[in-house]
Short mmCIF file of C-alpha atoms in Angstrom, two decimals:
data_model
loop_
_atom_site.label_atom_id
_atom_site.label_comp_id
_atom_site.label_asym_id
_atom_site.label_seq_id
_atom_site.Cartn_x
_atom_site.Cartn_y
_atom_site.Cartn_z
CA UNK A 1357 72.62 -113.32 -126.41
CA UNK A 1358 71.34 -113.66 -129.95
CA UNK A 1359 68.46 -115.62 -131.41
CA UNK A 1360 67.63 -119.08 -130.11
CA UNK A 1361 65.11 -121.89 -130.56
CA UNK A 1362 63.21 -123.26 -127.59
CA UNK A 1363 61.19 -126.47 -128.01
CA UNK A 1364 58.70 -127.43 -125.29
CA UNK A 1365 55.96 -130.00 -125.02
CA UNK A 1366 54.85 -133.36 -123.68
CA UNK A 1367 57.39 -136.21 -123.96
CA UNK A 1368 55.25 -138.14 -126.46
CA UNK A 1369 55.12 -135.06 -128.72
CA UNK A 1370 58.82 -134.33 -128.29
CA UNK A 1371 59.72 -137.91 -129.26
CA UNK A 1372 59.40 -136.93 -132.93
CA UNK A 1373 61.98 -134.24 -132.29
CA UNK A 1374 64.61 -136.69 -130.98
CA UNK A 1375 67.22 -135.76 -133.64
CA UNK A 1376 66.99 -132.11 -132.59
CA UNK A 1377 67.28 -132.91 -128.90
CA UNK A 1378 70.67 -134.56 -129.42
CA UNK A 1379 72.05 -131.43 -131.09
CA UNK A 1380 73.93 -129.07 -128.77
CA UNK A 1381 73.70 -126.08 -131.10
CA UNK A 1382 72.88 -124.83 -134.57
CA UNK A 1383 75.04 -122.43 -136.54
CA UNK A 1384 73.74 -120.52 -139.54
CA UNK A 1385 76.44 -120.51 -142.22
CA UNK A 1386 76.81 -118.90 -145.65
CA UNK A 1387 77.46 -122.21 -147.42
CA UNK A 1388 76.59 -125.57 -145.88
CA UNK A 1389 78.46 -127.30 -148.73
CA UNK A 1390 81.80 -126.16 -147.33
CA UNK A 1391 81.50 -127.75 -143.89
CA UNK A 1392 81.33 -131.60 -143.99
CA UNK A 1393 84.75 -132.19 -145.60
CA UNK A 1394 86.39 -129.45 -143.56
CA UNK A 1395 84.98 -130.80 -140.30
CA UNK A 1396 86.05 -134.38 -141.07
CA UNK A 1397 89.56 -133.13 -141.88
CA UNK A 1398 89.64 -131.53 -138.42
CA UNK A 1399 88.57 -134.75 -136.66
CA UNK A 1400 84.80 -134.34 -136.46
CA UNK A 1401 82.36 -137.11 -137.40
CA UNK A 1402 79.58 -136.08 -139.79
CA UNK A 1403 76.56 -137.78 -138.23
CA UNK A 1404 74.01 -136.36 -140.68
CA UNK A 1405 75.30 -135.73 -144.20
CA UNK A 1406 74.50 -132.66 -146.22
CA UNK A 1407 70.78 -132.64 -147.03
CA UNK A 1408 68.21 -130.27 -148.47
CA UNK A 1409 65.18 -129.07 -146.53
CA UNK A 1410 62.45 -126.60 -147.58
CA UNK A 1411 64.33 -123.69 -145.99
CA UNK A 1412 67.85 -124.50 -147.19
CA UNK A 1413 70.42 -127.19 -146.51
CA UNK A 1414 72.62 -128.45 -143.71
CA UNK A 1415 74.57 -131.19 -142.02
CA UNK A 1416 75.34 -132.21 -138.45
CA UNK A 1417 78.71 -133.13 -136.98
CA UNK A 1418 80.01 -134.52 -133.67
CA UNK A 1419 83.21 -132.73 -132.72
CA UNK A 1420 86.10 -134.54 -131.01
CA UNK A 1421 84.95 -133.19 -127.61
CA UNK A 1422 81.49 -134.75 -128.15
CA UNK A 1423 79.65 -131.52 -128.97
CA UNK A 1424 77.03 -132.03 -131.72
CA UNK A 1425 76.52 -129.02 -133.99
CA UNK A 1426 74.14 -128.57 -136.91
CA UNK A 1427 75.48 -126.37 -139.72
CA UNK A 1428 72.49 -124.82 -141.50
CA UNK A 1429 72.31 -122.63 -144.57
CA UNK A 1430 69.09 -120.66 -144.87
CA UNK A 1431 67.96 -120.36 -148.48
CA UNK A 1432 64.96 -118.04 -148.61
CA UNK A 1433 64.67 -118.16 -152.42
CA UNK A 1434 64.77 -121.11 -154.82
CA UNK A 1435 67.41 -119.33 -156.96
CA UNK A 1436 70.08 -120.38 -154.44
CA UNK A 1437 69.15 -124.06 -154.75
CA UNK A 1438 72.32 -125.92 -155.70
CA UNK A 1439 70.64 -129.11 -156.90
CA UNK A 1440 70.32 -130.96 -153.59
CA UNK A 1441 67.39 -133.34 -153.63
CA UNK A 1442 64.44 -133.03 -151.26
CA UNK A 1443 63.83 -136.18 -149.22
CA UNK A 1444 60.67 -138.14 -150.13
#
């Protein structure tokens, strides 16, 4: 088994993490830009569009079998920033 993320805490604290609790898994990918259109073409529903976060970018999709996967690109340096806007 490789790396994983475990989130634990009281329910009232975990409530702010609700979006993460509905995700079945996270995959680190080389380019998050490539996934939304490809996944939709294969029958998945993009439930969170491509967005920028301080550590990179990503999107989340629900596959036809109901599995919800986040596709995340880790961008450790600003040089890789491809112009996605940070949320306010």
